[in-house]
mmCIF file of N, CA and C in Angstrom:
data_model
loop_
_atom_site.group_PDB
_atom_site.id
_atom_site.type_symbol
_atom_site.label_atom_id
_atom_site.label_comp_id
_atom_site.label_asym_id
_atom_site.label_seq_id
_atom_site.Cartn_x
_atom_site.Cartn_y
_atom_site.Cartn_z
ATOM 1 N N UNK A 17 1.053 16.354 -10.514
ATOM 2 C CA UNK A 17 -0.049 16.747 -9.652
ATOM 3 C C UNK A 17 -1.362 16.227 -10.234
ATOM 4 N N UNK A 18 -2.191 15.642 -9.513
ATOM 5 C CA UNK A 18 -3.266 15.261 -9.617
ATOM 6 C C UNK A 18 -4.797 16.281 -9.777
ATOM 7 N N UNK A 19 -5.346 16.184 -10.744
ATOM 8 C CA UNK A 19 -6.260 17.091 -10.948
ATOM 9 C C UNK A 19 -7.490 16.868 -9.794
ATOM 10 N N UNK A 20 -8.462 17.743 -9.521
ATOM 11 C CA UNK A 20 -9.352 17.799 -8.421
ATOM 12 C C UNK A 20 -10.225 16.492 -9.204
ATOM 13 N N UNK A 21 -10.651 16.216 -10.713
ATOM 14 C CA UNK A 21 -11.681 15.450 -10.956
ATOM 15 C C UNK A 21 -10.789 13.896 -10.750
ATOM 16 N N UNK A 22 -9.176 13.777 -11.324
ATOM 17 C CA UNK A 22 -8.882 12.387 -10.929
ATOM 18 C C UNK A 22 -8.724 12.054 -9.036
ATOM 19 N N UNK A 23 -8.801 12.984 -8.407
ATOM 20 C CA UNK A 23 -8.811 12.689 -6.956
ATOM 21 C C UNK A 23 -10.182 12.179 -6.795
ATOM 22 N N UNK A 24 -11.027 12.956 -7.061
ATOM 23 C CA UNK A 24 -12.514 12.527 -6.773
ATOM 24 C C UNK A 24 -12.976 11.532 -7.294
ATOM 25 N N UNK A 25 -12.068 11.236 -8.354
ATOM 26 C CA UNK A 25 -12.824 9.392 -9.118
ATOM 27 C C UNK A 25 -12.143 8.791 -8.112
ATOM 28 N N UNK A 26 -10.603 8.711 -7.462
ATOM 29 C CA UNK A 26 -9.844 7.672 -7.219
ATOM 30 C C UNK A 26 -10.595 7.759 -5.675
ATOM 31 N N UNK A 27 -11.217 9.020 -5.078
ATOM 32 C CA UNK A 27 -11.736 8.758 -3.742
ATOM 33 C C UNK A 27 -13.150 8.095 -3.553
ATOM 34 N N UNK A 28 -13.790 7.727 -4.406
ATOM 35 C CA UNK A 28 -15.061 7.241 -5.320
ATOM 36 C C UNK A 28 -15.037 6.237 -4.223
ATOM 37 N N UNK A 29 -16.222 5.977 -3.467
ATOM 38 C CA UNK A 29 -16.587 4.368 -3.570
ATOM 39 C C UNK A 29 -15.337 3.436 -2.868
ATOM 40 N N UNK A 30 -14.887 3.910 -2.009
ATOM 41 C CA UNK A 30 -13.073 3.051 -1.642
ATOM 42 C C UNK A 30 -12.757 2.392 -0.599
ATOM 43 N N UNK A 31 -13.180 1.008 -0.605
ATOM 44 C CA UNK A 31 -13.172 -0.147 0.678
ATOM 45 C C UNK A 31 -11.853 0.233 1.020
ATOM 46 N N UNK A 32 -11.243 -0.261 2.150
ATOM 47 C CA UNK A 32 -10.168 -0.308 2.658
ATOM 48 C C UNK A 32 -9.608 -1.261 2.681
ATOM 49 N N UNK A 33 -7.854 -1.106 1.938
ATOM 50 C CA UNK A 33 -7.186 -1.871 1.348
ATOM 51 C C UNK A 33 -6.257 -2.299 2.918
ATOM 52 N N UNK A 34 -6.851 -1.856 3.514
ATOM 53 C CA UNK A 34 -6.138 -2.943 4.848
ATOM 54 C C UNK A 34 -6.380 -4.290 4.864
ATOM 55 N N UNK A 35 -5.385 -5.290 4.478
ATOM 56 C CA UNK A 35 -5.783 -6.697 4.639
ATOM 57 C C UNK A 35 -6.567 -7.113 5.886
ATOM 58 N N UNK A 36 -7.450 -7.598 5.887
ATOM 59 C CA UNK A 36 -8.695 -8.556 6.709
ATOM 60 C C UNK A 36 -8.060 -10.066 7.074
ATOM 61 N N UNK A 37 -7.375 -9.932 8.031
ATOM 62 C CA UNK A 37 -7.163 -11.405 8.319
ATOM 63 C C UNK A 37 -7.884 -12.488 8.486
ATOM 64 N N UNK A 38 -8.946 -11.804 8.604
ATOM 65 C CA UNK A 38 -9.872 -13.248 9.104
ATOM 66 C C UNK A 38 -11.126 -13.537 7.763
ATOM 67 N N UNK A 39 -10.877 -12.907 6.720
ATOM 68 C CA UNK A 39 -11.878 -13.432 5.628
ATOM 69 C C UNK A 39 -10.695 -13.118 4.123
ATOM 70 N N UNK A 40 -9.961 -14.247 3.260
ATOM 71 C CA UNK A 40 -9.081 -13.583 1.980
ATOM 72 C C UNK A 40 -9.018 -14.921 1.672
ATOM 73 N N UNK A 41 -7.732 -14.452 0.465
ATOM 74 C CA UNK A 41 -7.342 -15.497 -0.436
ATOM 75 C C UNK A 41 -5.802 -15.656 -0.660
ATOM 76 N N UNK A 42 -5.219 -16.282 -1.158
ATOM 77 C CA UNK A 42 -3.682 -16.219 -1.182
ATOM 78 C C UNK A 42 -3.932 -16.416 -3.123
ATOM 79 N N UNK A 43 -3.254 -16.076 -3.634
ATOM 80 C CA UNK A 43 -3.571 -16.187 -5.227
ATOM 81 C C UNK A 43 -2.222 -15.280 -5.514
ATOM 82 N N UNK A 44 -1.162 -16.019 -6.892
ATOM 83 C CA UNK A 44 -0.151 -15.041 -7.160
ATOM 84 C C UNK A 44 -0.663 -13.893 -7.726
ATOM 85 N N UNK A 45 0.725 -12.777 -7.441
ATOM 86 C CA UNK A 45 0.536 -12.180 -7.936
ATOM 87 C C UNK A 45 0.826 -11.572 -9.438
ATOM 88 N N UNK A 46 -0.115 -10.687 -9.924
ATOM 89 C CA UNK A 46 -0.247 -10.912 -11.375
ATOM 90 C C UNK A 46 -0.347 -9.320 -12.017
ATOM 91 N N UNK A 47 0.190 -8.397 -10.943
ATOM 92 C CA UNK A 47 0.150 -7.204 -11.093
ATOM 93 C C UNK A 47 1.139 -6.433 -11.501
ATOM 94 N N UNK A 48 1.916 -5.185 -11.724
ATOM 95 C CA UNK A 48 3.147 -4.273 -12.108
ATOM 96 C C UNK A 48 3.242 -3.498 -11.211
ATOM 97 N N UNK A 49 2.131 -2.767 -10.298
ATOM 98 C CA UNK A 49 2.801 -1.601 -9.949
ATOM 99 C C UNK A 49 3.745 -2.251 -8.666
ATOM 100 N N UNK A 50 3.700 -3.344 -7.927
ATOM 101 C CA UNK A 50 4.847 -3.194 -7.033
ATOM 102 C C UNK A 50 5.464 -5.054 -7.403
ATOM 103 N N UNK A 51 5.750 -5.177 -8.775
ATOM 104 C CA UNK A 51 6.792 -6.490 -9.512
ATOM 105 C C UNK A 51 7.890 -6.291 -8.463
ATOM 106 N N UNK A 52 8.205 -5.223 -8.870
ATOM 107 C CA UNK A 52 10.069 -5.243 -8.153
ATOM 108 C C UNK A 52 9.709 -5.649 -7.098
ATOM 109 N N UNK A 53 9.004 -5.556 -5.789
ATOM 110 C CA UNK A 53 9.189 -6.283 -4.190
ATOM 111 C C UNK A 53 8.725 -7.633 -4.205
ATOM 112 N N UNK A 54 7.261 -7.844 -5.332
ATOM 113 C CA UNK A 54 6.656 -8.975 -5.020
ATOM 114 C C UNK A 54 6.984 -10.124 -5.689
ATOM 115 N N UNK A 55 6.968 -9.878 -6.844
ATOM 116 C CA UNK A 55 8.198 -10.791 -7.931
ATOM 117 C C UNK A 55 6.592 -11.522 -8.089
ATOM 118 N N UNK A 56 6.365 -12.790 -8.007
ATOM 119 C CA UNK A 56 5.476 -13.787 -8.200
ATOM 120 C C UNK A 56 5.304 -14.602 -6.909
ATOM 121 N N UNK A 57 5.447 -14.089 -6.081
ATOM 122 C CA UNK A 57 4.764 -14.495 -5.489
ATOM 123 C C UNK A 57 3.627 -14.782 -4.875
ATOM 124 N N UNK A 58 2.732 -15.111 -3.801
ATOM 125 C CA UNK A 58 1.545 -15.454 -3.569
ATOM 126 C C UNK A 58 1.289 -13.908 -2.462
ATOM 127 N N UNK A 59 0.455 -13.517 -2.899
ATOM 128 C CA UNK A 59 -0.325 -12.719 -2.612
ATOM 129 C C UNK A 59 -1.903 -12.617 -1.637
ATOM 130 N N UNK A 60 -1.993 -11.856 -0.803
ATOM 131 C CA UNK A 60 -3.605 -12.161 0.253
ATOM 132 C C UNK A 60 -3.975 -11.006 -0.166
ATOM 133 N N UNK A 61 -5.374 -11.267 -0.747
ATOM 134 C CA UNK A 61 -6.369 -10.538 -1.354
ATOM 135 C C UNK A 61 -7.575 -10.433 -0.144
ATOM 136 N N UNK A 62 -7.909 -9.686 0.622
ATOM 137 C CA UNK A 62 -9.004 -9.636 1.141
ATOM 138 C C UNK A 62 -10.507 -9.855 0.592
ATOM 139 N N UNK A 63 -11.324 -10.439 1.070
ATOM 140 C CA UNK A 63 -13.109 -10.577 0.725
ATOM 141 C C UNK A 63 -13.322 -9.453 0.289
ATOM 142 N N UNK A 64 -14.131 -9.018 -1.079
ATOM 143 C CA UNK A 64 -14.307 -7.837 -1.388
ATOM 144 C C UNK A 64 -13.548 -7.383 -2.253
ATOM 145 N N UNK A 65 -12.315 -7.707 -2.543
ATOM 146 C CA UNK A 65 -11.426 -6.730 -2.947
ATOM 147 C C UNK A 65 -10.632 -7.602 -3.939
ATOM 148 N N UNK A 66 -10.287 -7.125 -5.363
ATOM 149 C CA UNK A 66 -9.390 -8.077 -6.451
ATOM 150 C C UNK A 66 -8.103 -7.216 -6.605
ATOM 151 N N UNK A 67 -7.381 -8.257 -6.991
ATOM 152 C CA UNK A 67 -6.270 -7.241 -7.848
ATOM 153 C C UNK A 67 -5.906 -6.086 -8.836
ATOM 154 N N UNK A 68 -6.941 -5.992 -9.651
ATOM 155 C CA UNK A 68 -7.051 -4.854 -10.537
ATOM 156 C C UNK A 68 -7.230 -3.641 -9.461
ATOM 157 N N UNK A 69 -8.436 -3.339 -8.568
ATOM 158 C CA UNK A 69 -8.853 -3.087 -7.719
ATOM 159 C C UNK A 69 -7.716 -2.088 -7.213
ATOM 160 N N UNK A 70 -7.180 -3.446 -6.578
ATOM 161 C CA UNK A 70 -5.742 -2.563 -5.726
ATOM 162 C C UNK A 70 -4.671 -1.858 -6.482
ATOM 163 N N UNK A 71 -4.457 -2.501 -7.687
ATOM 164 C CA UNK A 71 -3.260 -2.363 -8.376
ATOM 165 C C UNK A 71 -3.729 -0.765 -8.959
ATOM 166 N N UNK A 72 -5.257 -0.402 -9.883
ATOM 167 C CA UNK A 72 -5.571 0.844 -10.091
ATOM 168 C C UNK A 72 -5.473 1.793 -8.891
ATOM 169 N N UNK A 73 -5.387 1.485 -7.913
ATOM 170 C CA UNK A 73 -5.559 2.894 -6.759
ATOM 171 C C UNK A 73 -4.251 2.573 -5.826
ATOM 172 N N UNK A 74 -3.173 1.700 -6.080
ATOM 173 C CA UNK A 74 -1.912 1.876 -5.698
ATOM 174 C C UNK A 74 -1.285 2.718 -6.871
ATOM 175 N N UNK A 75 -1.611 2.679 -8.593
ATOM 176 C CA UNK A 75 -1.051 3.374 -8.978
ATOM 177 C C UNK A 75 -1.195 5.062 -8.861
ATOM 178 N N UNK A 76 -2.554 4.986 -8.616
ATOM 179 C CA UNK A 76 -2.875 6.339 -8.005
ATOM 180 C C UNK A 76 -2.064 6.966 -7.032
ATOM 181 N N UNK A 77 -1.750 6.293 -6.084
ATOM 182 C CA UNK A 77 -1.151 6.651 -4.923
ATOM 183 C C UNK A 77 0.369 6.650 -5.011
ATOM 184 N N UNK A 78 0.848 6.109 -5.900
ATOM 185 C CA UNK A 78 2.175 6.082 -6.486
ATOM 186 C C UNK A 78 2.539 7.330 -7.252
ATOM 187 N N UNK A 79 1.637 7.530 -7.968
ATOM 188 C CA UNK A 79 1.443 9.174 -8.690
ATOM 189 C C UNK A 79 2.002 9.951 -8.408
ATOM 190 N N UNK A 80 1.234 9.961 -6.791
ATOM 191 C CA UNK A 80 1.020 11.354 -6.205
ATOM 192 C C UNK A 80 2.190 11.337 -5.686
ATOM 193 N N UNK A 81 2.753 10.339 -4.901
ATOM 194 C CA UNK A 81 3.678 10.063 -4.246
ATOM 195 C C UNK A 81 5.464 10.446 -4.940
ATOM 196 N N UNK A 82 5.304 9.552 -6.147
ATOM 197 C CA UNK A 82 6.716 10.209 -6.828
ATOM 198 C C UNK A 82 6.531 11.065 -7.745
ATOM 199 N N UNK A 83 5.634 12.067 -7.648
ATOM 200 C CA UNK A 83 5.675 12.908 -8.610
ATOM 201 C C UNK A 83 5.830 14.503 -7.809
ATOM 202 N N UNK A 84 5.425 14.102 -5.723
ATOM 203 C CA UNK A 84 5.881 15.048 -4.834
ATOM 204 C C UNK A 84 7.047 15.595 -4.495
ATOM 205 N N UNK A 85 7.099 16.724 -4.432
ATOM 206 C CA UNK A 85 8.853 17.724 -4.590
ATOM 207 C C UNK A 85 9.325 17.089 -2.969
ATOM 208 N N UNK A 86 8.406 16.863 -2.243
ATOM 209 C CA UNK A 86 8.618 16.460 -0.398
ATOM 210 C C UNK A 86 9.195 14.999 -0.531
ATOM 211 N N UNK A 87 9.191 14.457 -0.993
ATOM 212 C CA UNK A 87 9.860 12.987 -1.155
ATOM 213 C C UNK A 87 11.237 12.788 -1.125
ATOM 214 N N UNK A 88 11.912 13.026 -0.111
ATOM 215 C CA UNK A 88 13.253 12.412 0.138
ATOM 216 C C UNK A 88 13.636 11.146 -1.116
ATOM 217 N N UNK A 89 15.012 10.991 -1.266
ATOM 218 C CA UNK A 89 15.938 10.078 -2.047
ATOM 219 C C UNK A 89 15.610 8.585 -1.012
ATOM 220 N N UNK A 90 15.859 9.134 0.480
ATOM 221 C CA UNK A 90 16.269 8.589 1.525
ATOM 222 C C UNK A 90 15.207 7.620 1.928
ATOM 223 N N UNK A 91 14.014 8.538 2.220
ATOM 224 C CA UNK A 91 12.506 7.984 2.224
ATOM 225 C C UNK A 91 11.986 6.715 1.140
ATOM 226 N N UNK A 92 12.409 7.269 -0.269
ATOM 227 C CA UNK A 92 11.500 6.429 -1.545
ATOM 228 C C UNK A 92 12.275 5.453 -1.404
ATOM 229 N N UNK A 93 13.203 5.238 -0.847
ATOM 230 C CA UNK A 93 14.278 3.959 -1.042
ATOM 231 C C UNK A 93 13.629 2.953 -0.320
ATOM 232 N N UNK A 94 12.715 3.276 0.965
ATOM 233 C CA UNK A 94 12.113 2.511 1.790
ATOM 234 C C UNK A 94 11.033 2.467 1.852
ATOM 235 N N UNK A 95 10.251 3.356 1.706
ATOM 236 C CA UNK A 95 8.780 4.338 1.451
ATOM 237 C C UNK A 95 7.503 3.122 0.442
ATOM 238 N N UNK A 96 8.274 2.974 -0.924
ATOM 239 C CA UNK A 96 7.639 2.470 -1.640
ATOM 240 C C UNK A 96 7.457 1.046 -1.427
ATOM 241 N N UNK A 97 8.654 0.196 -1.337
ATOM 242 C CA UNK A 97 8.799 -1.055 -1.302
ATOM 243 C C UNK A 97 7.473 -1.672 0.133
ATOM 244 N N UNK A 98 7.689 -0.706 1.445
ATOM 245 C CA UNK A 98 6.902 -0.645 2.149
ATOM 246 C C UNK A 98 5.384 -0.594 1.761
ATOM 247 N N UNK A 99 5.228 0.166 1.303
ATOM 248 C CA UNK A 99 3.521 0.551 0.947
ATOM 249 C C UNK A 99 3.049 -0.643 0.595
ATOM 250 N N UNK A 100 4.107 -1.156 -0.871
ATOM 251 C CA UNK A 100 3.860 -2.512 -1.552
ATOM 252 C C UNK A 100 3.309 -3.600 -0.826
ATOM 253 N N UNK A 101 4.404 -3.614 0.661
ATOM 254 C CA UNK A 101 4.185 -4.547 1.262
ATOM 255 C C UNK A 101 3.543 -5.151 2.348
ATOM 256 N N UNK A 102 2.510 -3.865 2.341
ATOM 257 C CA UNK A 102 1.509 -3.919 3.914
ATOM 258 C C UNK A 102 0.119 -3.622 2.942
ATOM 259 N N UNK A 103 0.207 -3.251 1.529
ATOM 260 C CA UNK A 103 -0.734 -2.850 0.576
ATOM 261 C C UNK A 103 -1.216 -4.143 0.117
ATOM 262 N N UNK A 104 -0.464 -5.014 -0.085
ATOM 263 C CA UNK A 104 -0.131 -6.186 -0.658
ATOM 264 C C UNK A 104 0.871 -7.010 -0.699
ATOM 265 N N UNK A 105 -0.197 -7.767 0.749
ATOM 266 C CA UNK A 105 0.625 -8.621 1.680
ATOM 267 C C UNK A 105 1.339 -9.716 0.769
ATOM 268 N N UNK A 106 2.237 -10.019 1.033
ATOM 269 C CA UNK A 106 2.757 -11.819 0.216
ATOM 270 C C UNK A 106 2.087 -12.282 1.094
ATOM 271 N N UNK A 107 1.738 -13.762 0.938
ATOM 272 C CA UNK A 107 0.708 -14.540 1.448
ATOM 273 C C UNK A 107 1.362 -15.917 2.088
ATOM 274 N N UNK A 108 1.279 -15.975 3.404
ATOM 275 C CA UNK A 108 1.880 -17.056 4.460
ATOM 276 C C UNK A 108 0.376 -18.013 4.008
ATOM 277 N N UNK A 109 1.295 -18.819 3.207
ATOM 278 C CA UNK A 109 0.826 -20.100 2.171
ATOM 279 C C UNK A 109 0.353 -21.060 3.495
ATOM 280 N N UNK A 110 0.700 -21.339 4.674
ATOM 281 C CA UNK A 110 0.683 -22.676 5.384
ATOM 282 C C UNK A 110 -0.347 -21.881 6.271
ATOM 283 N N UNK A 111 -0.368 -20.407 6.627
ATOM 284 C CA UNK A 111 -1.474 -20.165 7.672
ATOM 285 C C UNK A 111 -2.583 -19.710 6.554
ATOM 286 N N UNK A 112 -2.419 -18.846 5.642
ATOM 287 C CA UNK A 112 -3.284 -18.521 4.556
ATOM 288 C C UNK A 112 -3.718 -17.388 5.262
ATOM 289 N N UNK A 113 -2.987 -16.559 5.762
ATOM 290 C CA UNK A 113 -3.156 -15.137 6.158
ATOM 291 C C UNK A 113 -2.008 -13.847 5.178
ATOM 292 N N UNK A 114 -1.799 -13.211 5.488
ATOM 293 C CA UNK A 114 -1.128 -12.083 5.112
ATOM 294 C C UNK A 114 0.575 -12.125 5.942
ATOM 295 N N UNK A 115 1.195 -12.121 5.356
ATOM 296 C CA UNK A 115 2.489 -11.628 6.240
ATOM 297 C C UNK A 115 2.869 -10.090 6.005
ATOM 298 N N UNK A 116 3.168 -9.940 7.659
ATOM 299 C CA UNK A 116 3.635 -8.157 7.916
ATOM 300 C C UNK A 116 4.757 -7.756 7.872
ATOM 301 N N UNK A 117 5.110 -6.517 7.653
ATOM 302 C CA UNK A 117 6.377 -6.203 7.947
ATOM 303 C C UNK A 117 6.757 -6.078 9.283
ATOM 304 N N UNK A 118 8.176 -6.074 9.686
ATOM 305 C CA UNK A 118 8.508 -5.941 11.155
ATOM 306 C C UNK A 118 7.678 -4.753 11.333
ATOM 307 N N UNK A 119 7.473 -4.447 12.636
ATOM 308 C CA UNK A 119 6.752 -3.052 13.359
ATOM 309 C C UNK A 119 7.983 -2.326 13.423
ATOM 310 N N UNK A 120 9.407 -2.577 13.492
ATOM 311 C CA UNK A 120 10.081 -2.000 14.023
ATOM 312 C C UNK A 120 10.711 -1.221 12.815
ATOM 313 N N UNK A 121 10.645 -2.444 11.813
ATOM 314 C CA UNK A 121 10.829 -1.425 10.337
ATOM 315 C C UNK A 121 9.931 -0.167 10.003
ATOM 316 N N UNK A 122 8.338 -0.699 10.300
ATOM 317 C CA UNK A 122 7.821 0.549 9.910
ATOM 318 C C UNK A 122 8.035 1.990 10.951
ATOM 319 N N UNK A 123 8.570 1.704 12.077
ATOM 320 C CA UNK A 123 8.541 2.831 13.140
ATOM 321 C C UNK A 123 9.909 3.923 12.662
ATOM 322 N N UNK A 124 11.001 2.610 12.174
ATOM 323 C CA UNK A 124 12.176 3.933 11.716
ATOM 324 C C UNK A 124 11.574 4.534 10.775
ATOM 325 N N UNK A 125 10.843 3.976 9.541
ATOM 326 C CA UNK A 125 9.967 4.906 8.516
ATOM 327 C C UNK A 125 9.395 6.004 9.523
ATOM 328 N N UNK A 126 8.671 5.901 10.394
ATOM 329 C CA UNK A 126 7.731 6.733 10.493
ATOM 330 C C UNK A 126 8.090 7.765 11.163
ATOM 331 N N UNK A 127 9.186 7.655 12.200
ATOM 332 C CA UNK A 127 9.657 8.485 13.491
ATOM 333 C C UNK A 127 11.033 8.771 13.013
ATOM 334 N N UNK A 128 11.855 8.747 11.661
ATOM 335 C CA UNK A 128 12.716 8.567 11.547
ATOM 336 C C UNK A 128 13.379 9.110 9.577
ATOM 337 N N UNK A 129 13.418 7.832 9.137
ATOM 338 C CA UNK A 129 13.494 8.100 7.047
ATOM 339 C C UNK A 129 12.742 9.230 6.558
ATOM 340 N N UNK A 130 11.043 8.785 6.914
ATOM 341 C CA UNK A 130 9.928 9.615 6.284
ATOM 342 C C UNK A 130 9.372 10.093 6.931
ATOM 343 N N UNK A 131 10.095 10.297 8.382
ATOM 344 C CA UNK A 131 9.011 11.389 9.039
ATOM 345 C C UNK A 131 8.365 13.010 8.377
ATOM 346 N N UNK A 132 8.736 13.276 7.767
ATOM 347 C CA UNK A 132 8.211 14.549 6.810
ATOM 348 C C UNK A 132 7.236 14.282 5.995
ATOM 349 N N UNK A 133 7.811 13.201 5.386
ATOM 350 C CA UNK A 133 6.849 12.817 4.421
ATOM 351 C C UNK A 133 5.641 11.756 4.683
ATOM 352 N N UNK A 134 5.705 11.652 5.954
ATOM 353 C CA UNK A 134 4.597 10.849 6.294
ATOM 354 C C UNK A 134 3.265 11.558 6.805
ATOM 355 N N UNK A 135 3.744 12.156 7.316
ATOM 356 C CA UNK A 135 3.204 13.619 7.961
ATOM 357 C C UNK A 135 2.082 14.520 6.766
ATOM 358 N N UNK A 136 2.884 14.518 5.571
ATOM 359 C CA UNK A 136 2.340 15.503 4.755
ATOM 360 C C UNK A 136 1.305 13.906 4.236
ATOM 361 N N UNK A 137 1.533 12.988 3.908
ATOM 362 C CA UNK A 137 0.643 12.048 3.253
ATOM 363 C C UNK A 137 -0.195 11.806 4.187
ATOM 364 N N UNK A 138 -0.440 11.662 5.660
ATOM 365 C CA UNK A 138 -1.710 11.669 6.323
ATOM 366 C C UNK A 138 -2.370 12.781 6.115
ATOM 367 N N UNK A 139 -2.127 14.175 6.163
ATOM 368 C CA UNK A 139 -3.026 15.077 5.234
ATOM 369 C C UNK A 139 -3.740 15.204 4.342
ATOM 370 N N UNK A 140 -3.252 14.568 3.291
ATOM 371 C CA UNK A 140 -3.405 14.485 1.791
ATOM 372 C C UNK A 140 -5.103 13.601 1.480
ATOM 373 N N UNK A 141 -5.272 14.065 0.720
ATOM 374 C CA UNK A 141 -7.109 13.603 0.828
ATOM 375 C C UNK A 141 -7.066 12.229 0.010
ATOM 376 N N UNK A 142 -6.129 11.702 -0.493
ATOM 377 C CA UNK A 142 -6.253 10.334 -1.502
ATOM 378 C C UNK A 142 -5.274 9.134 -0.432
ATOM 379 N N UNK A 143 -4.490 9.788 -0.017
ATOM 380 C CA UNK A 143 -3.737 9.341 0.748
ATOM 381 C C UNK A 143 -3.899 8.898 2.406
ATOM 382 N N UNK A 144 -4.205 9.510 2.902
ATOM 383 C CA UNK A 144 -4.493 10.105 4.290
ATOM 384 C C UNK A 144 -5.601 8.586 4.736
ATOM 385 N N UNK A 145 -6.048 8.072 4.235
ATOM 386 C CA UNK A 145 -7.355 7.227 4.903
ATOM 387 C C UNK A 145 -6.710 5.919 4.308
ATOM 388 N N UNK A 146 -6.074 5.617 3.399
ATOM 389 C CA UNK A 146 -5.746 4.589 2.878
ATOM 390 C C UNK A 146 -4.151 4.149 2.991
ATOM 391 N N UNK A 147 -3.683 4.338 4.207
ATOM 392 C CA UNK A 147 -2.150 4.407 4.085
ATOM 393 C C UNK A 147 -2.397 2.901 5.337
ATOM 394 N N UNK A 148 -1.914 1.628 4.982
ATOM 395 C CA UNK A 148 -2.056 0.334 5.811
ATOM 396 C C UNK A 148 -0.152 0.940 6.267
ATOM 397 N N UNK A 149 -0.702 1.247 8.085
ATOM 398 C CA UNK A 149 0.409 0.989 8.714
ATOM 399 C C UNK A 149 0.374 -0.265 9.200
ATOM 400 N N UNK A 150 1.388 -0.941 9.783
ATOM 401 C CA UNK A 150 0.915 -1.955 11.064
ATOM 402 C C UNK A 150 1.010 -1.784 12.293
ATOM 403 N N UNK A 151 0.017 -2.425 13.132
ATOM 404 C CA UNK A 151 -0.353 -2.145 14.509
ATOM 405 C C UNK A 151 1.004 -1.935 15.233
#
């Protein structure tokens, strides 16, 4: 559980880590908290926004996330790898935009795996404003 003063640093000051299609960068990635999905690959960094950046307030959000008693087996199996991957897009090298996940993947997450737990993380005050679904 997260103390009231580390919520209030991590809610500090907090652009939105929704990738910006129309202003970024493609640059590998060079981060840990989501290695296992992204491996080395190329990465879209939005204007504004670096990797340290993201990588400190995904681990935040990772925290909170597997350290919650509400977190399905079922959910984290899909839950995380997801976040990784709409958090921090791999980077479509030939358009130099962001690539998404299917919509249809994120809808069984949402209406479906983690519906509980999705529910309680739009609540959640660290969580709740910074969760990149796709359209």
């Amino acid at each position: 559980q997260l103390s009231e003063t580390e919520l209030k640093r991590l809610k500090e000051d907090v652009p939105s880590l929704v990738p910006d299609e129309t202003r970024g960068t493609c640059e590998p990635y060079k981060g840990s908290v989501c290695k296992k999905y992204i491996g080395s690959n190329y990465i879209y960094i939005s204007e504004g926004l670096n990797q340290d950046y993201i990588e400190q307030k995904l681990q935040g959000v990772f925290k909170v996330i597997t350290a919650s008693p509400d977190l399905s087996n079922n959910c984290a199996e899909f839950a995380l790898p997801s976040i990784c991957l709409t958090t921090i897009a791999i980077c479509d090298e030939t358009r130099r935009r962001p690539r998404k996940i299917c919509r249809d993947e994120c809808e069984i997450l949402e209406h479906d795996v983690c519906k509980a737990e999705l529910a309680i993380a739009k609540r959640h005050p660290l969580l709740g404003h910074q969760m990149v679904l796709p359209d």
